Short mmCIF file of C-alpha atoms and ligand atoms in Angstrom, two decimals:
data_model
loop_
_atom_site.label_atom_id
_atom_site.label_comp_id
_atom_site.label_asym_id
_atom_site.label_seq_id
_atom_site.Cartn_x
_atom_site.Cartn_y
_atom_site.Cartn_z
CA HIS A 1 4.10 32.54 15.20
CA CYS A 2 4.60 30.92 11.79
CA PHE A 3 8.41 31.11 11.55
CA THR A 4 10.11 29.22 14.37
CA LYS A 5 13.60 27.93 14.98
CA SER A 6 13.88 24.89 17.16
CA ASP A 7 16.71 24.64 19.66
CA ASP A 8 16.80 20.88 18.95
CA ASP A 9 18.08 21.02 15.40
CA GLY A 10 18.63 24.75 14.65
CA PHE A 11 16.51 24.75 11.48
CA LEU A 12 14.07 27.57 10.72
CA ARG A 13 10.59 26.30 9.89
CA CYS A 14 7.50 27.89 8.42
CA GLU A 15 4.38 26.12 9.71
CA GLY A 16 6.57 23.09 10.35
CA VAL A 17 8.19 23.10 6.89
CA LYS A 18 11.98 23.48 6.87
CA VAL A 19 12.87 26.65 4.97
CA GLN A 20 16.07 24.90 3.86
CA ASP A 21 13.95 22.22 2.14
CA VAL A 22 12.04 24.92 0.28
CA ILE A 23 15.32 26.54 -0.80
CA ASP A 24 16.54 23.19 -2.08
CA SER A 25 13.38 22.54 -4.09
CA VAL A 26 12.85 25.84 -5.95
CA ASP A 27 14.75 27.94 -8.52
CA LYS A 28 18.07 29.33 -7.32
CA ARG A 29 17.06 32.95 -6.81
CA PRO A 30 15.74 35.05 -3.93
CA PHE A 31 12.08 34.46 -3.10
CA TYR A 32 9.32 35.44 -0.71
CA LEU A 33 7.87 32.67 1.47
CA TYR A 34 4.51 33.20 3.22
CA SER A 35 2.42 31.28 5.69
CA LYS A 36 -1.19 31.15 4.55
CA PRO A 37 -2.45 30.08 8.02
CA GLN A 38 -0.72 33.10 9.59
CA ILE A 39 -2.67 35.41 7.28
CA THR A 40 -5.84 33.78 8.56
CA ARG A 41 -4.71 34.15 12.18
CA ASN A 42 -3.90 37.83 11.68
CA PHE A 43 -7.31 38.44 10.13
CA ASP A 44 -9.01 36.53 12.95
CA ALA A 45 -7.34 38.81 15.51
CA TYR A 46 -9.07 41.85 13.96
CA HIS A 47 -12.30 39.97 13.34
CA GLU A 48 -12.55 38.83 16.97
CA ALA A 49 -11.63 42.29 18.26
CA LEU A 50 -14.50 43.77 16.25
CA ILE A 51 -17.22 41.49 17.57
CA GLY A 52 -20.06 43.65 18.89
CA LEU A 53 -19.38 46.51 16.48
CA ARG A 54 -20.59 47.11 12.94
CA SER A 55 -17.36 47.23 10.96
CA ILE A 56 -15.43 46.89 7.73
CA ILE A 57 -11.87 45.59 7.71
CA GLY A 58 -10.47 47.26 4.61
CA TYR A 59 -7.20 45.56 3.74
CA ALA A 60 -4.70 48.15 2.41
CA ILE A 61 -3.70 46.54 -0.87
CA LYS A 62 -0.58 48.68 -1.19
CA ALA A 63 1.01 46.56 1.55
CA ASN A 64 0.93 43.44 -0.62
CA ASN A 65 -0.93 42.99 -3.87
CA ASN A 66 -0.40 39.29 -4.55
CA LEU A 67 -3.64 38.09 -6.17
CA LYS A 68 -3.77 34.80 -4.23
CA ILE A 69 -3.31 36.70 -0.97
CA LEU A 70 -6.01 39.17 -1.99
CA GLU A 71 -8.42 36.35 -2.80
CA HIS A 72 -7.68 34.71 0.53
CA LEU A 73 -8.29 37.93 2.49
CA ARG A 74 -11.46 38.57 0.50
CA GLN A 75 -12.73 35.06 1.32
CA LEU A 76 -12.03 35.69 4.99
CA GLY A 77 -14.28 38.77 4.79
CA CYS A 78 -12.02 41.74 4.11
CA GLY A 79 -12.89 44.77 2.08
CA ALA A 80 -10.10 46.66 0.35
CA VAL A 81 -8.45 50.07 0.56
CA LEU A 82 -7.17 51.32 -2.79
CA VAL A 83 -4.89 54.14 -3.79
CA SER A 84 -4.85 53.84 -7.58
CA GLY A 85 -7.08 52.82 -10.45
CA ASN A 86 -4.99 49.70 -10.92
CA GLU A 87 -5.37 48.70 -7.29
CA LEU A 88 -9.11 49.11 -7.78
CA ARG A 89 -9.02 46.95 -10.93
CA LEU A 90 -7.03 44.28 -9.11
CA ALA A 91 -9.41 44.33 -6.13
CA LEU A 92 -12.33 43.81 -8.51
CA ARG A 93 -10.49 40.95 -10.21
CA ALA A 94 -9.87 39.39 -6.79
CA GLY A 95 -13.63 39.53 -6.23
CA PHE A 96 -13.81 42.14 -3.46
CA ASP A 97 -17.30 43.48 -2.78
CA PRO A 98 -17.16 47.09 -4.09
CA THR A 99 -19.39 48.25 -1.24
CA LYS A 100 -16.58 47.21 1.15
CA CYS A 101 -13.92 49.08 -0.83
CA ILE A 102 -12.57 52.56 -0.17
CA PHE A 103 -10.75 54.59 -2.83
CA ASN A 104 -8.30 56.88 -1.14
CA GLY A 105 -5.48 59.21 -2.13
CA ASN A 106 -4.35 62.78 -2.61
CA GLY A 107 -4.00 62.58 -6.41
CA LYS A 108 -6.82 60.40 -7.65
CA LEU A 109 -7.26 60.71 -11.42
CA LEU A 110 -10.60 61.56 -12.99
CA GLU A 111 -10.68 58.37 -15.09
CA ASP A 112 -10.06 56.25 -11.99
CA LEU A 113 -12.74 58.13 -10.07
CA VAL A 114 -15.17 57.36 -12.90
CA LEU A 115 -14.43 53.65 -12.47
CA ALA A 116 -14.87 53.99 -8.69
CA ALA A 117 -18.20 55.78 -9.19
CA LYS A 118 -19.45 53.14 -11.64
CA GLU A 119 -18.48 50.32 -9.28
CA GLY A 120 -20.03 51.98 -6.24
CA VAL A 121 -16.96 52.05 -4.01
CA PHE A 122 -16.59 54.58 -1.19
CA VAL A 123 -14.42 57.54 -2.13
CA ASN A 124 -12.41 59.65 0.29
CA VAL A 125 -12.37 63.38 -0.40
CA ASP A 126 -8.84 64.74 0.02
CA SER A 127 -8.90 68.34 -1.29
CA GLU A 128 -10.92 70.98 -3.12
CA PHE A 129 -9.82 69.79 -6.56
CA ASP A 130 -10.44 66.20 -5.54
CA LEU A 131 -14.04 67.09 -4.64
CA GLU A 132 -14.47 68.75 -8.05
CA ASN A 133 -13.17 65.61 -9.76
CA ILE A 134 -15.46 63.35 -7.73
CA VAL A 135 -18.45 65.49 -8.75
CA ALA A 136 -17.33 65.28 -12.40
CA ALA A 137 -16.86 61.51 -12.13
CA ALA A 138 -20.33 61.10 -10.62
CA ARG A 139 -21.83 62.96 -13.60
CA ILE A 140 -19.89 60.91 -16.17
CA ALA A 141 -20.82 57.65 -14.45
CA ALA A 142 -24.38 58.86 -13.77
CA LYS A 143 -24.00 57.53 -10.24
CA LYS A 144 -24.16 59.19 -6.85
CA VAL A 145 -20.89 58.63 -4.97
CA ASN A 146 -20.71 57.76 -1.27
CA VAL A 147 -17.93 59.93 0.11
CA LEU A 148 -16.00 60.22 3.33
CA LEU A 149 -14.12 63.39 4.23
CA ARG A 150 -10.49 62.67 4.95
CA ILE A 151 -9.78 64.98 7.85
CA ASN A 152 -6.22 65.63 8.97
CA PRO A 153 -6.60 65.74 12.76
CA ASP A 154 -2.99 66.86 13.37
CA VAL A 155 -2.03 64.15 15.84
CA ASP A 156 1.66 63.21 16.05
CA PRO A 157 1.90 59.47 15.31
CA GLN A 158 5.49 59.27 16.69
CA VAL A 159 6.83 57.38 13.69
CA HIS A 160 9.40 57.91 10.90
CA PRO A 161 8.52 61.15 9.05
CA TYR A 162 8.10 59.29 5.73
CA VAL A 163 5.21 57.25 7.14
CA ALA A 164 3.55 60.04 9.17
CA THR A 165 0.45 61.39 7.43
CA GLY A 166 -1.91 62.95 9.95
CA ASN A 167 0.11 66.00 11.02
CA LYS A 168 0.03 69.56 9.80
CA ASN A 169 2.89 69.26 7.30
CA SER A 170 1.24 66.38 5.51
CA LYS A 171 0.08 66.42 1.88
CA PHE A 172 -2.91 64.27 2.84
CA GLY A 173 -6.40 65.26 3.88
CA ILE A 174 -8.23 68.47 4.70
CA ARG A 175 -7.68 70.71 7.72
CA ASN A 176 -10.53 71.38 10.10
CA GLU A 177 -10.66 75.12 9.37
CA LYS A 178 -11.77 74.19 5.86
CA LEU A 179 -14.38 71.68 6.94
CA GLN A 180 -17.33 74.02 6.42
CA TRP A 181 -16.37 74.68 2.80
CA PHE A 182 -16.49 70.95 2.09
CA LEU A 183 -19.83 70.53 3.84
CA ASP A 184 -21.30 73.39 1.81
CA GLU A 185 -19.99 71.87 -1.42
CA VAL A 186 -21.51 68.49 -0.58
CA LYS A 187 -24.83 70.22 0.14
CA ALA A 188 -24.56 71.99 -3.22
CA HIS A 189 -24.24 68.66 -5.07
CA PRO A 190 -27.05 66.45 -3.79
CA ASP A 191 -27.28 64.50 -7.06
CA GLU A 192 -23.58 63.68 -7.17
CA LEU A 193 -22.43 63.24 -3.58
CA LYS A 194 -23.69 61.54 -0.44
CA LEU A 195 -21.57 62.26 2.63
CA VAL A 196 -21.53 59.02 4.64
CA GLY A 197 -18.45 59.26 6.83
CA ALA A 198 -15.26 60.77 8.10
CA HIS A 199 -11.80 59.31 7.62
CA CYS A 200 -8.41 59.91 9.15
CA HIS A 201 -5.09 58.14 8.85
CA LEU A 202 -2.29 59.24 11.14
CA GLY A 203 0.55 57.18 9.85
CA SER A 204 1.95 53.70 9.66
CA THR A 205 3.96 51.58 12.19
CA ILE A 206 2.09 53.11 15.15
CA THR A 207 2.51 50.96 18.25
CA LYS A 208 0.73 53.07 20.89
CA VAL A 209 -3.05 52.67 20.99
CA ASP A 210 -3.52 56.00 22.82
CA ILE A 211 -2.60 57.72 19.56
CA PHE A 212 -5.58 56.08 17.84
CA LYS A 213 -7.76 57.01 20.79
CA ASP A 214 -6.72 60.69 20.65
CA ALA A 215 -7.56 60.81 16.96
CA ALA A 216 -10.88 59.00 17.44
CA VAL A 217 -11.93 61.53 20.10
CA LEU A 218 -11.24 64.40 17.69
CA MET A 219 -12.99 62.56 14.85
CA VAL A 220 -16.24 61.88 16.72
CA ASN A 221 -16.32 65.57 17.63
CA TYR A 222 -16.11 66.41 13.94
CA ILE A 223 -18.82 63.85 13.25
CA ASP A 224 -21.04 65.49 15.88
CA GLN A 225 -20.53 68.87 14.19
CA ILE A 226 -21.26 67.42 10.75
CA ARG A 227 -24.39 65.65 11.99
CA ASP A 228 -25.59 68.93 13.53
CA GLN A 229 -25.87 70.22 9.98
CA GLY A 230 -28.25 67.46 9.01
CA PHE A 231 -25.86 64.94 7.45
CA GLU A 232 -26.47 61.27 8.19
CA ILE A 233 -22.94 60.15 8.95
CA GLU A 234 -22.64 56.39 9.36
CA TYR A 235 -18.92 55.61 9.12
CA LEU A 236 -15.89 56.47 11.18
CA ASN A 237 -12.76 55.33 9.35
CA ILE A 238 -9.70 55.39 11.61
CA GLY A 239 -7.21 54.46 8.87
CA GLY A 240 -4.33 51.99 8.97
CA GLY A 241 -3.68 49.37 11.56
CA LEU A 242 -1.04 48.70 14.15
CA GLY A 243 2.70 48.51 13.79
CA ILE A 244 4.36 45.16 14.41
CA ASP A 245 7.30 43.79 16.37
CA TYR A 246 10.13 44.06 13.84
CA TYR A 247 12.82 43.67 16.51
CA HIS A 248 12.01 40.18 17.82
CA ALA A 249 13.46 41.23 21.17
CA GLY A 250 10.57 40.19 23.40
CA ALA A 251 8.63 43.49 23.41
CA VAL A 252 4.92 43.19 24.13
CA LEU A 253 3.01 45.28 21.60
CA PRO A 254 -0.70 46.11 21.59
CA THR A 255 -2.99 43.68 19.79
CA PRO A 256 -5.94 44.47 17.53
CA MET A 257 -8.13 43.80 20.59
CA ASP A 258 -6.26 46.51 22.53
CA LEU A 259 -6.66 48.90 19.60
CA ILE A 260 -10.38 48.31 19.05
CA ASN A 261 -11.13 48.42 22.77
CA THR A 262 -9.73 51.95 23.04
CA VAL A 263 -12.23 53.23 20.47
CA ARG A 264 -15.15 50.84 21.06
CA GLU A 265 -17.19 53.04 23.42
CA LEU A 266 -16.74 56.12 21.27
CA VAL A 267 -17.97 54.25 18.19
CA LEU A 268 -20.93 52.72 20.05
CA SER A 269 -21.88 56.02 21.69
CA ARG A 270 -22.43 57.58 18.26
CA GLY A 271 -23.99 54.49 16.67
CA LEU A 272 -21.24 54.41 14.03
CA THR A 273 -19.88 51.69 11.77
CA LEU A 274 -16.11 51.45 12.24
CA ILE A 275 -13.81 51.13 9.25
CA ILE A 276 -10.22 50.12 9.87
CA GLU A 277 -7.63 49.84 7.10
CA PRO A 278 -4.84 47.52 8.21
CA GLY A 279 -2.07 46.54 5.84
CA ARG A 280 1.12 45.79 7.76
CA SER A 281 -0.47 44.06 10.75
CA LEU A 282 -2.39 41.66 8.48
CA ILE A 283 0.49 40.60 6.29
CA ALA A 284 3.98 41.69 7.44
CA ASN A 285 4.76 38.87 9.86
CA THR A 286 3.43 36.15 7.55
CA CYS A 287 6.50 36.24 5.32
CA CYS A 288 10.26 35.92 5.08
CA PHE A 289 12.42 37.12 2.21
CA VAL A 290 14.68 34.15 1.52
CA ASN A 291 18.22 34.63 0.19
CA ARG A 292 21.41 32.67 -0.40
CA VAL A 293 24.79 33.83 0.81
CA THR A 294 27.08 34.61 -2.13
CA GLY A 295 30.12 35.13 0.07
CA VAL A 296 31.61 36.78 3.12
CA LYS A 297 34.20 39.57 3.01
CA THR A 298 35.86 42.08 5.27
CA ASN A 299 37.30 45.50 4.46
CA GLY A 300 39.35 45.73 7.63
CA THR A 301 36.83 47.70 9.69
CA LYS A 302 33.59 46.03 8.64
CA ASN A 303 32.52 42.51 7.85
CA PHE A 304 29.97 41.86 5.14
CA VAL A 305 27.67 39.00 4.34
CA VAL A 306 26.84 39.40 0.65
CA ILE A 307 23.55 37.80 -0.37
CA ASP A 308 21.75 37.40 -3.70
CA GLY A 309 18.76 39.55 -2.64
CA SER A 310 19.08 43.32 -2.33
CA MET A 311 17.43 46.71 -1.90
CA ALA A 312 15.77 46.09 -5.27
CA GLU A 313 13.61 43.31 -3.83
CA LEU A 314 13.30 44.79 -0.32
CA ILE A 315 13.90 48.51 0.08
CA ARG A 316 12.62 49.29 3.59
CA PRO A 317 16.05 49.24 5.34
CA SER A 318 17.56 51.51 2.66
CA LEU A 319 14.60 53.87 2.42
CA TYR A 320 13.55 54.27 6.05
CA GLY A 321 16.52 52.85 7.92
CA ALA A 322 14.01 50.19 8.96
CA TYR A 323 15.11 47.25 11.08
CA GLN A 324 14.01 43.82 9.91
CA HIS A 325 15.27 40.79 11.77
CA ILE A 326 17.76 38.57 9.95
CA GLU A 327 18.78 35.00 10.64
CA LEU A 328 20.29 31.95 9.01
CA VAL A 329 17.88 29.16 8.12
CA SER A 330 20.14 26.23 9.03
CA PRO A 331 22.43 25.49 11.99
CA PRO A 332 25.90 27.05 11.63
CA LEU A 333 28.92 25.00 10.68
CA PRO A 334 30.58 23.60 13.86
CA ASP A 335 33.60 25.94 13.66
CA ALA A 336 31.65 29.07 12.56
CA GLU A 337 32.76 32.18 14.45
CA VAL A 338 30.08 34.66 15.53
CA SER A 339 30.87 38.16 14.21
CA THR A 340 29.18 41.47 13.49
CA PHE A 341 28.19 41.84 9.85
CA ASP A 342 26.45 44.23 7.54
CA VAL A 343 24.14 42.12 5.39
CA VAL A 344 24.30 43.58 1.90
CA GLY A 345 23.17 42.81 -1.62
CA PRO A 346 25.01 42.99 -4.96
CA VAL A 347 23.41 46.27 -6.10
CA CYS A 348 25.72 49.12 -7.08
CA GLU A 349 24.74 51.47 -4.20
CA SER A 350 26.08 51.90 -0.71
CA ALA A 351 22.44 52.14 0.39
CA ASP A 352 22.07 48.50 -0.60
CA PHE A 353 21.86 46.85 2.81
CA LEU A 354 19.24 44.62 4.41
CA GLY A 355 20.72 44.89 7.89
CA LYS A 356 23.56 46.68 9.66
CA ASP A 357 25.75 45.42 12.49
CA ARG A 358 24.08 42.04 12.90
CA GLU A 359 25.60 39.33 15.05
CA LEU A 360 25.65 36.15 13.00
CA PRO A 361 27.63 32.92 12.88
CA THR A 362 29.88 33.26 9.82
CA PRO A 363 27.83 31.60 7.07
CA GLY A 364 29.24 29.37 4.36
CA LYS A 365 28.74 30.04 0.66
CA GLY A 366 25.20 29.16 -0.36
CA ALA A 367 23.81 29.28 3.20
CA GLY A 368 20.15 30.33 3.39
CA LEU A 369 19.47 33.67 5.11
CA VAL A 370 16.06 35.24 5.75
CA VAL A 371 14.85 38.76 6.32
CA HIS A 372 11.80 38.50 8.58
CA ASP A 373 8.50 40.38 8.51
CA ALA A 374 8.75 40.87 4.78
CA GLY A 375 5.06 40.50 3.92
CA ALA A 376 4.17 44.19 3.89
CA TYR A 377 5.70 46.94 1.74
CA CYS A 378 8.48 44.66 0.52
CA MET A 379 7.41 42.80 -2.64
CA SER A 380 4.95 45.62 -3.37
CA MET A 381 7.83 48.13 -3.35
CA ALA A 382 10.30 45.95 -5.29
CA SER A 383 12.04 47.41 -8.32
CA THR A 384 14.19 46.11 -11.17
CA TYR A 385 17.16 48.33 -10.40
CA ASN A 386 20.40 46.86 -11.78
CA LEU A 387 18.09 44.53 -13.73
CA LYS A 388 17.41 42.53 -10.63
CA MET A 389 14.14 40.78 -11.43
CA ARG A 390 11.20 40.77 -9.06
CA PRO A 391 11.26 37.51 -7.13
CA PRO A 392 8.77 34.63 -7.12
CA GLU A 393 6.45 34.13 -4.16
CA TYR A 394 5.43 30.88 -2.44
CA TRP A 395 3.20 30.09 0.48
CA VAL A 396 2.88 27.19 2.87
CA GLU A 397 -0.72 26.02 3.04
CA GLU A 398 -2.63 24.58 6.00
CA ASP A 399 -1.62 21.00 5.08
CA GLY A 400 2.08 21.92 4.87
CA SER A 401 2.25 21.93 1.07
CA VAL A 402 4.31 24.66 -0.58
CA LYS A 403 2.69 26.40 -3.57
CA LYS A 404 3.96 29.06 -5.92
CA ILE A 405 1.65 32.09 -5.72
CA ARG A 406 3.44 34.39 -8.17
CA HIS A 407 5.98 33.74 -10.89
CA GLY A 408 9.36 35.38 -10.63
CA GLU A 409 9.95 38.05 -13.22
CA THR A 410 12.45 36.96 -15.89
CA PHE A 411 14.92 38.67 -18.19
CA GLU A 412 12.59 37.77 -21.09
CA ASP A 413 9.72 39.58 -19.35
CA HIS A 414 11.92 42.65 -19.22
CA VAL A 415 12.94 42.45 -22.88
CA ARG A 416 9.28 42.17 -23.88
CA PHE A 417 8.81 45.88 -23.03
CA PHE A 418 10.94 46.66 -26.13
CA GLU A 419 9.00 44.49 -28.55
CA GLY A 420 7.48 46.26 -31.55
CA LEU A 421 9.31 49.54 -31.05
N1 LLP B 1 -4.88 53.60 5.09
C1 LLP B 1 -4.22 54.64 4.55
C2 LLP B 1 -4.96 55.84 4.15
C3 LLP B 1 -2.82 54.57 4.39
O1 LLP B 1 -2.17 55.59 3.87
C4 LLP B 1 -2.12 53.41 4.79
C5 LLP B 1 -0.68 53.29 4.62
C6 LLP B 1 -2.87 52.34 5.33
C7 LLP B 1 -4.25 52.48 5.46
C8 LLP B 1 -2.24 51.07 5.80
O2 LLP B 1 -1.44 51.30 6.92
P1 LLP B 1 -0.79 50.08 7.75
O3 LLP B 1 -1.89 49.32 8.43
O4 LLP B 1 -0.08 49.20 6.77
O5 LLP B 1 0.12 50.72 8.70
N2 LLP B 1 5.99 51.88 2.80
C9 LLP B 1 5.93 52.18 4.21
C10 LLP B 1 4.51 52.26 4.70
C11 LLP B 1 3.67 53.28 3.97
C12 LLP B 1 2.25 53.29 4.47
C13 LLP B 1 1.40 54.15 3.65
N3 LLP B 1 0.03 54.20 4.06
C14 LLP B 1 6.73 51.13 4.95
O6 LLP B 1 7.29 50.24 4.32
O7 LLP B 1 6.85 51.17 6.17
#
């Protein structure tokens, strides 16, 4: 793995580079630090798992939309999964092949669908009104749109309710009892729509491959039914990728190979092309969110490590109660006592924590502290609450050099929104 701490000297390294040295060489503010080689390794794990199948790896841009990272994933061979017109524009700017892109979502706007139609990206059909809009977009763009039906298979993904999408209370997708209506509508619009596949997405952070298998069994049955009506279905899209090991406690989680192997025979038996849409498992573990300790305090019952980063830059613990591993980047001071701390930011909210009840050696002022597995749904969900500015991003390249891959937002950037009013 890219971030390692050696027992010899107690320093955290990213691809051999001391994180402390990076802290000492950049602006004094929180930042995201990525390993470029780890992104490649994560991609390779999916690529190797998919050997022997026709496939598209559609990277879910919502997980992390850094342009340099997008360009790197595109060069490796990824397509892209998009949930807004702006994500589509960014994917095009990053050079993604539109025929490897999938536009997905339950509230796609007509103007964005027109762009998707013009560019020739796949579009997922999510509802009756969505189908109407896709037909309208096809007419405006004078292009036939390749569509997949997003079917909600009602499989429990066994994850936090906020990231579960493929069950019967979900706002996403169409239920099987309505399938025939959608098939009839597609048949009624032969100039606008070409039905090429079926899509499902059960949820995010799934760590049991049987769940994917259960859904794939249901999906190929739907595909059989759809084919029986004369449609030439080519694609099975099984949605997002695997969850990752956020706990760093030695658990053995399934790999992309384990995931693909559970669906391989099903896909081959129907002669399908498999689409998979990983976000988290491509990018989460490639990154740490790097902070400095502002100070340590106790209120009598709880101890707090107060850092310069916060829920504004990284909201997953506050929003989902998510666990992300935390550690200090340098060896503790010789007399540092180990205690249990809440690791909190300076934001004016009691929800502003990055970790609760963490055992840490008491850090000194200015000590570097990282939140691990911060590559997915962290920077892309950052806000400017309390006028915290969105942090800069750096990556370590193959030769060990550290490069800035996005500027940090500044106060002047913020003030610019008021210019000319
Ligand atoms: N495809 C679709 C249709 C999706 O809705 C998602 C994620 C993905 C692919 C990518 O899933 P992944 O491979 O990353 O699990 N903000 C939450 C995660 C929300 C995921 C939304 N959909 C979090 O921080 O945990």
